[in-house]
Amino acid sequence: MKLDAHVCVTLGKLDLDVALTVDAGETVAIVGPNGAGKTTLLRALAGLVPIDHGRIELAGTVLDDGTEIFVPPEHRPIGVVFQEYLLFPNLSALENVAFGLRSRNVRRAEARAMAAQWLDKVGLADRHSAKPQELSGGQAQRVALVRALATRPQLLLLDEPLAALDQTARTDVRHELRTHLATFDGIRVLVSHDPLDAATLADRLVVIEHGRVVQSGTFADLATRPRSRYVAELAGVNLLTGTGRGDHLDLHGGDQLVAPGAGSGPAFAVVRPHSVSLSLERPAGSARNAWPGTVDSVEVLGERVRVRVAGVVPLTAEITPSALHDLDLREGVSVWTSVKATDITLFPA
């Protein structure tokens, strides 16, 4: 069983043209900047947005071919968990889950019994009668998930499944969700803007920009060889682009990057933030990759500090809190960045 889709949809300024194949037992995260077409892709798979042309085939059955075939959402073997969960406020947790089963023509008594089993399975045995407003964010997320899973869909779609949670609850629920997804042997596709959610929940990431797939692979694949600035930021690394000239790159933004083995032709250079050194004066000695800049932002992340430096060669550095204090860095401060040639990863564009 697999999902084999080619989704072509034009909505306003969005021109979506995405091919996607997902196998049973695999979780794929669709990621990309706002407006890239992620949610439109998910809605097209669910049948909420008809495709203009292309083909959506699930387990050998065509659901939409953009012309003659279109299976309505309620007749597709698909479960959906929406970002806002969309639980019925007037129904209890049990009745919310049973509703999904009732919509598939399961008799009332059987639907309630099955709903109770599903709620017990996700640790909500004592919350059967609770209304959505009486549930915590994590509990509501679990109710929405089992409502989708209870109908035993072939394809499970999740639209920003953790977005409605505060940061405190997010870590625990993320772990719970991964555990629950592992018990579902169907096809799983989720949309996320959070790199940690995508890396934790998905086996593979598909990156969409401007309605097109620009890269796909594991999180490690993307971090090692990002092919766009968005992917680099998602993976938390610096990406520089230029043209190889033997032992250096002529960077597209100006200046040069000394990198033996740069070869010839268009190339990418990846620099990890912890490899970027910061100093208030130009580095002494033989450092050839050194550029002046201005601190653009400072973000403290526990025992790490990410410092974005704007300049001819914009870079993000990762330093310790003590280094931040010693350099007295803050927005607007002039600073020098430097990178050793041995800390640069090169690959063809």
mmCIF file of C-alpha atoms in Angstrom:
data_model
loop_
_atom_site.group_PDB
_atom_site.id
_atom_site.type_symbol
_atom_site.label_atom_id
_atom_site.label_comp_id
_atom_site.label_asym_id
_atom_site.label_seq_id
_atom_site.Cartn_x
_atom_site.Cartn_y
_atom_site.Cartn_z
ATOM 1 C CA MET A 1 0.000 0.000 0.000
ATOM 2 C CA LYS A 2 1.268 3.465 -0.867
ATOM 3 C CA LEU A 3 0.245 7.003 -1.713
ATOM 4 C CA ASP A 4 1.235 8.066 -5.210
ATOM 5 C CA ALA A 5 0.219 11.646 -5.923
ATOM 6 C CA HIS A 6 0.907 14.386 -8.428
ATOM 7 C CA VAL A 7 -0.966 17.442 -7.197
ATOM 8 C CA CYS A 8 -1.387 20.452 -9.468
ATOM 9 C CA VAL A 9 -3.541 23.272 -8.089
ATOM 10 C CA THR A 10 -3.693 26.976 -8.853
ATOM 11 C CA LEU A 11 -5.189 29.157 -6.109
ATOM 12 C CA GLY A 12 -4.690 32.889 -6.486
ATOM 13 C CA LYS A 13 -0.941 33.475 -6.641
ATOM 14 C CA LEU A 14 -0.144 29.903 -5.614
ATOM 15 C CA ASP A 15 0.871 27.559 -8.435
ATOM 16 C CA LEU A 16 1.276 24.172 -6.769
ATOM 17 C CA ASP A 17 2.903 21.326 -8.704
ATOM 18 C CA VAL A 18 4.098 18.590 -6.337
ATOM 19 C CA ALA A 19 4.766 14.884 -6.815
ATOM 20 C CA LEU A 20 4.672 12.839 -3.612
ATOM 21 C CA THR A 21 5.075 9.115 -2.946
ATOM 22 C CA VAL A 22 4.755 7.684 0.573
ATOM 23 C CA ASP A 23 4.844 4.031 1.597
ATOM 24 C CA ALA A 24 2.798 2.325 4.312
ATOM 25 C CA GLY A 25 4.420 2.660 7.728
ATOM 26 C CA GLU A 26 6.305 5.790 6.664
ATOM 27 C CA THR A 27 5.860 9.270 8.121
ATOM 28 C CA VAL A 28 6.653 12.149 5.788
ATOM 29 C CA ALA A 29 6.745 15.773 6.923
ATOM 30 C CA ILE A 30 5.899 18.507 4.435
ATOM 31 C CA VAL A 31 7.851 21.625 5.365
ATOM 32 C CA GLY A 32 8.370 25.002 3.766
ATOM 33 C CA PRO A 33 7.939 28.744 4.308
ATOM 34 C CA ASN A 34 4.537 30.383 4.664
ATOM 35 C CA GLY A 35 2.637 30.406 1.377
ATOM 36 C CA ALA A 36 4.659 27.557 -0.121
ATOM 37 C CA GLY A 37 1.564 25.382 -0.577
ATOM 38 C CA LYS A 38 1.904 22.891 2.305
ATOM 39 C CA THR A 39 -1.656 23.087 3.619
ATOM 40 C CA THR A 40 -3.111 23.248 0.102
ATOM 41 C CA LEU A 41 -1.317 19.989 -0.681
ATOM 42 C CA LEU A 42 -2.778 18.371 2.436
ATOM 43 C CA ARG A 43 -6.273 19.634 1.649
ATOM 44 C CA ALA A 44 -6.014 18.313 -1.907
ATOM 45 C CA LEU A 45 -5.080 14.869 -0.607
ATOM 46 C CA ALA A 46 -8.062 14.997 1.757
ATOM 47 C CA GLY A 47 -10.400 15.999 -1.078
ATOM 48 C CA LEU A 48 -11.142 19.424 0.366
ATOM 49 C CA VAL A 49 -9.502 21.074 -2.672
ATOM 50 C CA PRO A 50 -9.997 19.398 -6.087
ATOM 51 C CA ILE A 51 -6.841 19.223 -8.179
ATOM 52 C CA ASP A 52 -6.723 21.009 -11.536
ATOM 53 C CA HIS A 53 -4.737 18.195 -13.083
ATOM 54 C CA GLY A 54 -2.493 15.374 -11.968
ATOM 55 C CA ARG A 55 -3.477 12.242 -10.073
ATOM 56 C CA ILE A 56 -3.994 11.119 -6.491
ATOM 57 C CA GLU A 57 -3.863 7.359 -6.060
ATOM 58 C CA LEU A 58 -4.095 5.608 -2.692
ATOM 59 C CA ALA A 59 -3.577 1.861 -2.330
ATOM 60 C CA GLY A 60 -4.277 1.392 -6.031
ATOM 61 C CA THR A 61 -7.490 3.445 -6.073
ATOM 62 C CA VAL A 62 -7.618 6.764 -7.922
ATOM 63 C CA LEU A 63 -9.220 9.452 -5.745
ATOM 64 C CA ASP A 64 -8.812 12.411 -8.103
ATOM 65 C CA ASP A 65 -7.465 12.738 -11.620
ATOM 66 C CA GLY A 66 -8.397 16.359 -12.243
ATOM 67 C CA THR A 67 -10.952 15.398 -14.896
ATOM 68 C CA GLU A 68 -13.535 12.635 -14.511
ATOM 69 C CA ILE A 69 -12.690 11.009 -11.177
ATOM 70 C CA PHE A 70 -13.237 12.771 -7.871
ATOM 71 C CA VAL A 71 -13.968 10.860 -4.664
ATOM 72 C CA PRO A 72 -15.610 13.163 -2.060
ATOM 73 C CA PRO A 73 -13.758 13.636 1.258
ATOM 74 C CA GLU A 74 -16.279 11.595 3.253
ATOM 75 C CA HIS A 75 -15.726 8.596 0.991
ATOM 76 C CA ARG A 76 -11.932 8.635 1.092
ATOM 77 C CA PRO A 77 -10.166 6.199 3.490
ATOM 78 C CA ILE A 78 -8.369 9.162 5.034
ATOM 79 C CA GLY A 79 -8.200 10.499 8.579
ATOM 80 C CA VAL A 80 -7.381 14.156 9.201
ATOM 81 C CA VAL A 81 -6.121 15.917 12.348
ATOM 82 C CA PHE A 82 -6.560 19.647 11.846
ATOM 83 C CA GLN A 83 -4.365 22.299 13.452
ATOM 84 C CA GLU A 84 -7.258 23.572 15.598
ATOM 85 C CA TYR A 85 -8.377 19.939 16.268
ATOM 86 C CA LEU A 86 -11.997 20.970 15.417
ATOM 87 C CA LEU A 87 -13.567 18.980 18.252
ATOM 88 C CA PHE A 88 -17.304 19.487 18.674
ATOM 89 C CA PRO A 89 -17.614 21.705 21.790
ATOM 90 C CA ASN A 90 -21.019 20.313 22.760
ATOM 91 C CA LEU A 91 -19.870 16.680 22.653
ATOM 92 C CA SER A 92 -17.817 14.749 25.193
ATOM 93 C CA ALA A 93 -14.461 13.221 24.309
ATOM 94 C CA LEU A 94 -16.167 9.868 23.892
ATOM 95 C CA GLU A 95 -18.882 11.280 21.649
ATOM 96 C CA ASN A 96 -16.311 13.179 19.549
ATOM 97 C CA VAL A 97 -14.433 9.960 18.801
ATOM 98 C CA ALA A 98 -17.657 8.024 18.254
ATOM 99 C CA PHE A 99 -18.814 10.670 15.775
ATOM 100 C CA GLY A 100 -16.031 9.730 13.372
ATOM 101 C CA LEU A 101 -17.119 6.113 13.528
ATOM 102 C CA ARG A 102 -20.811 6.970 13.195
ATOM 103 C CA SER A 103 -19.975 8.942 10.044
ATOM 104 C CA ARG A 104 -18.675 5.643 8.628
ATOM 105 C CA ASN A 105 -22.012 3.940 9.400
ATOM 106 C CA VAL A 106 -20.939 2.164 12.595
ATOM 107 C CA ARG A 107 -23.924 1.604 14.901
ATOM 108 C CA ARG A 108 -24.183 3.892 17.938
ATOM 109 C CA ALA A 109 -23.491 1.314 20.662
ATOM 110 C CA GLU A 110 -20.574 -0.190 18.777
ATOM 111 C CA ALA A 111 -19.165 3.240 17.974
ATOM 112 C CA ARG A 112 -19.236 4.258 21.657
ATOM 113 C CA ALA A 113 -17.565 1.022 22.717
ATOM 114 C CA MET A 114 -14.821 1.414 20.112
ATOM 115 C CA ALA A 115 -14.355 5.090 21.058
ATOM 116 C CA ALA A 116 -13.895 4.103 24.703
ATOM 117 C CA GLN A 117 -11.208 1.600 23.727
ATOM 118 C CA TRP A 118 -9.340 4.201 21.705
ATOM 119 C CA LEU A 119 -9.462 6.783 24.500
ATOM 120 C CA ASP A 120 -8.229 4.199 27.002
ATOM 121 C CA LYS A 121 -5.379 3.336 24.643
ATOM 122 C CA VAL A 122 -4.051 6.925 24.721
ATOM 123 C CA GLY A 123 -4.376 7.378 28.471
ATOM 124 C CA LEU A 124 -7.757 9.140 28.583
ATOM 125 C CA ALA A 125 -9.762 6.472 30.406
ATOM 126 C CA ASP A 126 -10.853 9.014 33.012
ATOM 127 C CA ARG A 127 -11.784 11.718 30.486
ATOM 128 C CA HIS A 128 -14.559 10.008 28.501
ATOM 129 C CA SER A 129 -17.216 12.485 29.625
ATOM 130 C CA ALA A 130 -15.069 15.622 29.483
ATOM 131 C CA LYS A 131 -16.036 18.347 27.005
ATOM 132 C CA PRO A 132 -13.267 19.866 24.830
ATOM 133 C CA GLN A 133 -13.093 23.016 26.977
ATOM 134 C CA GLU A 134 -12.348 20.808 29.992
ATOM 135 C CA LEU A 135 -9.381 19.141 28.324
ATOM 136 C CA SER A 136 -5.773 20.294 28.319
ATOM 137 C CA GLY A 137 -4.147 21.038 24.972
ATOM 138 C CA GLY A 138 -2.371 17.679 24.980
ATOM 139 C CA GLN A 139 -5.561 15.809 25.862
ATOM 140 C CA ALA A 140 -7.511 17.559 23.090
ATOM 141 C CA GLN A 141 -4.764 16.647 20.632
ATOM 142 C CA ARG A 142 -5.044 12.985 21.628
ATOM 143 C CA VAL A 143 -8.833 13.027 21.229
ATOM 144 C CA ALA A 144 -8.477 14.528 17.735
ATOM 145 C CA LEU A 145 -5.848 11.926 16.851
ATOM 146 C CA VAL A 146 -7.865 8.886 17.956
ATOM 147 C CA ARG A 147 -10.995 10.294 16.285
ATOM 148 C CA ALA A 148 -9.029 10.123 13.039
ATOM 149 C CA LEU A 149 -7.422 6.750 13.785
ATOM 150 C CA ALA A 150 -10.605 5.048 15.002
ATOM 151 C CA THR A 151 -11.964 4.823 11.456
ATOM 152 C CA ARG A 152 -8.827 2.841 10.519
ATOM 153 C CA PRO A 153 -7.855 5.050 7.564
ATOM 154 C CA GLN A 154 -5.273 4.043 5.007
ATOM 155 C CA LEU A 155 -3.829 7.568 5.065
ATOM 156 C CA LEU A 156 -3.481 9.855 8.096
ATOM 157 C CA LEU A 157 -3.032 13.594 7.467
ATOM 158 C CA LEU A 158 -1.876 15.925 10.245
ATOM 159 C CA ASP A 159 -1.848 19.702 9.770
ATOM 160 C CA GLU A 160 0.539 21.320 12.283
ATOM 161 C CA PRO A 161 -0.473 18.770 14.957
ATOM 162 C CA LEU A 162 1.439 20.506 17.776
ATOM 163 C CA ALA A 163 0.950 24.152 16.816
ATOM 164 C CA ALA A 164 -1.921 24.724 19.266
ATOM 165 C CA LEU A 165 0.205 23.683 22.268
ATOM 166 C CA ASP A 166 2.342 25.905 24.449
ATOM 167 C CA GLN A 167 6.076 25.226 24.571
ATOM 168 C CA THR A 168 5.872 23.505 27.952
ATOM 169 C CA ALA A 169 3.409 20.853 26.775
ATOM 170 C CA ARG A 170 4.927 20.486 23.343
ATOM 171 C CA THR A 171 7.901 18.315 24.318
ATOM 172 C CA ASP A 172 5.816 15.692 26.141
ATOM 173 C CA VAL A 173 3.058 15.616 23.521
ATOM 174 C CA ARG A 174 5.609 15.377 20.709
ATOM 175 C CA HIS A 175 6.998 12.214 22.293
ATOM 176 C CA GLU A 176 3.478 10.834 22.838
ATOM 177 C CA LEU A 177 2.480 11.573 19.254
ATOM 178 C CA ARG A 178 5.535 9.787 17.884
ATOM 179 C CA THR A 179 4.635 6.745 19.998
ATOM 180 C CA HIS A 180 1.018 6.777 18.822
ATOM 181 C CA LEU A 181 1.979 7.214 15.165
ATOM 182 C CA ALA A 182 4.245 4.174 15.437
ATOM 183 C CA THR A 183 1.191 2.037 16.235
ATOM 184 C CA PHE A 184 -0.521 3.086 12.987
ATOM 185 C CA ASP A 185 0.618 0.924 10.086
ATOM 186 C CA GLY A 186 -0.888 3.096 7.367
ATOM 187 C CA ILE A 187 0.568 6.083 5.518
ATOM 188 C CA ARG A 188 1.264 9.256 7.497
ATOM 189 C CA VAL A 189 1.745 12.750 6.088
ATOM 190 C CA LEU A 190 2.100 15.797 8.302
ATOM 191 C CA VAL A 191 2.629 19.484 7.702
ATOM 192 C CA SER A 192 4.924 21.321 10.098
ATOM 193 C CA HIS A 193 6.837 24.589 10.268
ATOM 194 C CA ASP A 194 8.818 23.471 13.322
ATOM 195 C CA PRO A 195 12.130 21.723 12.462
ATOM 196 C CA LEU A 196 12.172 19.841 15.770
ATOM 197 C CA ASP A 197 8.660 18.482 15.197
ATOM 198 C CA ALA A 198 9.581 17.427 11.665
ATOM 199 C CA ALA A 199 12.885 15.839 12.697
ATOM 200 C CA THR A 200 11.311 13.995 15.638
ATOM 201 C CA LEU A 201 8.095 12.756 14.019
ATOM 202 C CA ALA A 202 9.064 12.093 10.406
ATOM 203 C CA ASP A 203 11.175 9.476 8.655
ATOM 204 C CA ARG A 204 11.603 11.805 5.703
ATOM 205 C CA LEU A 205 11.115 15.508 4.993
ATOM 206 C CA VAL A 206 9.828 17.009 1.743
ATOM 207 C CA VAL A 207 10.621 20.705 1.367
ATOM 208 C CA ILE A 208 8.274 22.850 -0.714
ATOM 209 C CA GLU A 209 9.081 26.398 -1.800
ATOM 210 C CA HIS A 210 6.946 28.457 -4.183
ATOM 211 C CA GLY A 211 4.747 25.433 -4.887
ATOM 212 C CA ARG A 212 7.611 23.129 -5.908
ATOM 213 C CA VAL A 213 9.627 20.402 -4.175
ATOM 214 C CA VAL A 214 13.161 21.736 -3.764
ATOM 215 C CA GLN A 215 14.620 18.925 -1.664
ATOM 216 C CA SER A 216 13.692 15.753 0.183
ATOM 217 C CA GLY A 217 15.433 13.319 2.492
ATOM 218 C CA THR A 218 16.116 12.664 6.146
ATOM 219 C CA PHE A 219 16.844 15.576 8.453
ATOM 220 C CA ALA A 220 20.514 14.527 8.423
ATOM 221 C CA ASP A 221 20.519 14.597 4.607
ATOM 222 C CA LEU A 222 19.131 18.129 4.577
ATOM 223 C CA ALA A 223 21.545 19.355 7.244
ATOM 224 C CA THR A 224 24.540 17.919 5.375
ATOM 225 C CA ARG A 225 23.626 19.237 1.925
ATOM 226 C CA PRO A 226 20.971 21.968 2.050
ATOM 227 C CA ARG A 227 20.090 23.347 -1.371
ATOM 228 C CA SER A 228 18.316 26.573 -0.396
ATOM 229 C CA ARG A 229 18.579 29.210 2.312
ATOM 230 C CA TYR A 230 15.287 28.045 3.811
ATOM 231 C CA VAL A 231 16.541 24.450 4.104
ATOM 232 C CA ALA A 232 19.772 25.668 5.687
ATOM 233 C CA GLU A 233 17.864 27.699 8.269
ATOM 234 C CA LEU A 234 15.582 24.736 8.930
ATOM 235 C CA ALA A 235 18.634 22.557 9.580
ATOM 236 C CA GLY A 236 20.372 25.264 11.603
ATOM 237 C CA VAL A 237 23.425 25.712 9.361
ATOM 238 C CA ASN A 238 24.897 28.491 7.220
ATOM 239 C CA LEU A 239 24.680 28.145 3.437
ATOM 240 C CA LEU A 240 26.838 30.185 1.087
ATOM 241 C CA THR A 241 26.593 30.043 -2.685
ATOM 242 C CA GLY A 242 29.154 30.947 -5.294
ATOM 243 C CA THR A 243 31.282 29.860 -8.212
ATOM 244 C CA GLY A 244 34.317 27.635 -7.702
ATOM 245 C CA ARG A 245 37.676 29.014 -8.789
ATOM 246 C CA GLY A 246 40.126 26.284 -7.805
ATOM 247 C CA ASP A 247 40.983 27.019 -4.172
ATOM 248 C CA HIS A 248 38.149 29.467 -3.444
ATOM 249 C CA LEU A 249 34.542 30.432 -4.152
ATOM 250 C CA ASP A 250 33.520 33.758 -5.615
ATOM 251 C CA LEU A 251 30.495 34.307 -3.404
ATOM 252 C CA HIS A 252 27.298 35.540 -5.031
ATOM 253 C CA GLY A 253 26.914 38.243 -2.395
ATOM 254 C CA GLY A 254 30.409 39.533 -2.973
ATOM 255 C CA ASP A 255 33.843 38.671 -1.495
ATOM 256 C CA GLN A 256 35.531 35.288 -1.555
ATOM 257 C CA LEU A 257 35.587 32.125 0.500
ATOM 258 C CA VAL A 258 38.904 30.305 0.687
ATOM 259 C CA ALA A 259 38.099 26.619 0.358
ATOM 260 C CA PRO A 260 40.649 24.261 -1.187
ATOM 261 C CA GLY A 261 38.970 21.864 -3.596
ATOM 262 C CA ALA A 262 36.283 24.328 -4.624
ATOM 263 C CA GLY A 263 36.777 23.190 -8.204
ATOM 264 C CA SER A 264 34.946 25.098 -10.917
ATOM 265 C CA GLY A 265 31.336 25.992 -11.505
ATOM 266 C CA PRO A 266 28.376 26.749 -9.218
ATOM 267 C CA ALA A 267 28.761 25.354 -5.721
ATOM 268 C CA PHE A 268 27.320 25.402 -2.206
ATOM 269 C CA ALA A 269 29.345 25.813 0.971
ATOM 270 C CA VAL A 270 27.985 24.725 4.351
ATOM 271 C CA VAL A 271 29.359 26.215 7.542
ATOM 272 C CA ARG A 272 28.067 24.993 10.886
ATOM 273 C CA PRO A 273 27.421 27.784 13.410
ATOM 274 C CA HIS A 274 29.818 26.338 16.001
ATOM 275 C CA SER A 275 32.615 26.649 13.408
ATOM 276 C CA VAL A 276 32.132 30.432 13.148
ATOM 277 C CA SER A 277 34.433 32.424 15.440
ATOM 278 C CA LEU A 278 33.574 35.930 16.636
ATOM 279 C CA SER A 279 35.986 38.694 17.657
ATOM 280 C CA LEU A 280 35.839 42.430 18.159
ATOM 281 C CA GLU A 281 39.008 42.995 16.101
ATOM 282 C CA ARG A 282 40.147 41.451 12.840
ATOM 283 C CA PRO A 283 41.614 38.024 13.689
ATOM 284 C CA ALA A 284 45.387 38.019 13.826
ATOM 285 C CA GLY A 285 47.535 35.446 12.066
ATOM 286 C CA SER A 286 46.765 33.623 8.847
ATOM 287 C CA ALA A 287 42.963 33.572 8.944
ATOM 288 C CA ARG A 288 41.893 34.265 5.353
ATOM 289 C CA ASN A 289 38.145 33.769 5.767
ATOM 290 C CA ALA A 290 37.390 36.786 7.924
ATOM 291 C CA TRP A 291 34.727 39.432 7.382
ATOM 292 C CA PRO A 292 33.455 42.490 9.240
ATOM 293 C CA GLY A 293 29.790 42.661 10.179
ATOM 294 C CA THR A 294 27.192 43.862 12.650
ATOM 295 C CA VAL A 295 25.343 41.802 15.235
ATOM 296 C CA ASP A 296 21.785 41.456 13.948
ATOM 297 C CA SER A 297 20.289 39.335 16.738
ATOM 298 C CA VAL A 298 21.255 37.374 19.838
ATOM 299 C CA GLU A 299 19.242 34.310 20.877
ATOM 300 C CA VAL A 300 20.029 32.485 24.122
ATOM 301 C CA LEU A 301 19.144 28.774 23.957
ATOM 302 C CA GLY A 302 20.126 27.275 27.305
ATOM 303 C CA GLU A 303 23.849 26.554 27.205
ATOM 304 C CA ARG A 304 24.143 27.888 23.655
ATOM 305 C CA VAL A 305 23.853 31.351 22.157
ATOM 306 C CA ARG A 306 23.107 31.908 18.463
ATOM 307 C CA VAL A 307 24.405 35.211 17.134
ATOM 308 C CA ARG A 308 23.316 36.371 13.679
ATOM 309 C CA VAL A 309 25.814 38.679 12.018
ATOM 310 C CA ALA A 310 24.816 40.833 9.052
ATOM 311 C CA GLY A 311 27.404 41.888 6.498
ATOM 312 C CA VAL A 312 28.797 41.138 3.061
ATOM 313 C CA VAL A 313 28.955 37.501 4.204
ATOM 314 C CA PRO A 314 26.034 37.018 6.638
ATOM 315 C CA LEU A 315 26.636 34.199 9.105
ATOM 316 C CA THR A 316 25.145 32.731 12.262
ATOM 317 C CA ALA A 317 27.595 31.769 14.995
ATOM 318 C CA GLU A 318 27.010 29.551 18.010
ATOM 319 C CA ILE A 319 28.942 30.522 21.123
ATOM 320 C CA THR A 320 28.767 29.977 24.885
ATOM 321 C CA PRO A 321 27.053 32.358 27.326
ATOM 322 C CA SER A 322 30.455 33.163 28.827
ATOM 323 C CA ALA A 323 31.791 34.188 25.399
ATOM 324 C CA LEU A 324 28.718 36.367 24.926
ATOM 325 C CA HIS A 325 29.471 38.083 28.227
ATOM 326 C CA ASP A 326 33.205 38.475 27.517
ATOM 327 C CA LEU A 327 32.569 40.038 24.082
ATOM 328 C CA ASP A 328 29.623 42.079 25.383
ATOM 329 C CA LEU A 329 27.684 41.322 22.218
ATOM 330 C CA ARG A 330 24.298 42.903 21.518
ATOM 331 C CA GLU A 331 22.399 44.131 18.487
ATOM 332 C CA GLY A 332 24.288 46.780 16.521
ATOM 333 C CA VAL A 333 27.766 45.909 17.793
ATOM 334 C CA SER A 334 30.507 45.703 15.157
ATOM 335 C CA VAL A 335 32.151 42.285 15.056
ATOM 336 C CA TRP A 336 34.379 40.096 12.904
ATOM 337 C CA THR A 337 33.441 36.579 11.820
ATOM 338 C CA SER A 338 36.006 34.017 10.735
ATOM 339 C CA VAL A 339 35.894 30.429 9.495
ATOM 340 C CA LYS A 340 38.683 27.908 8.976
ATOM 341 C CA ALA A 341 38.851 26.434 5.494
ATOM 342 C CA THR A 342 38.903 22.950 7.033
ATOM 343 C CA ASP A 343 35.474 23.583 8.623
ATOM 344 C CA ILE A 344 33.728 24.170 5.288
ATOM 345 C CA THR A 345 31.738 21.489 3.457
ATOM 346 C CA LEU A 346 31.529 21.953 -0.317
ATOM 347 C CA PHE A 347 29.271 20.315 -2.901
ATOM 348 C CA PRO A 348 28.131 21.164 -6.447
ATOM 349 C CA ALA A 349 25.033 23.320 -6.898
#
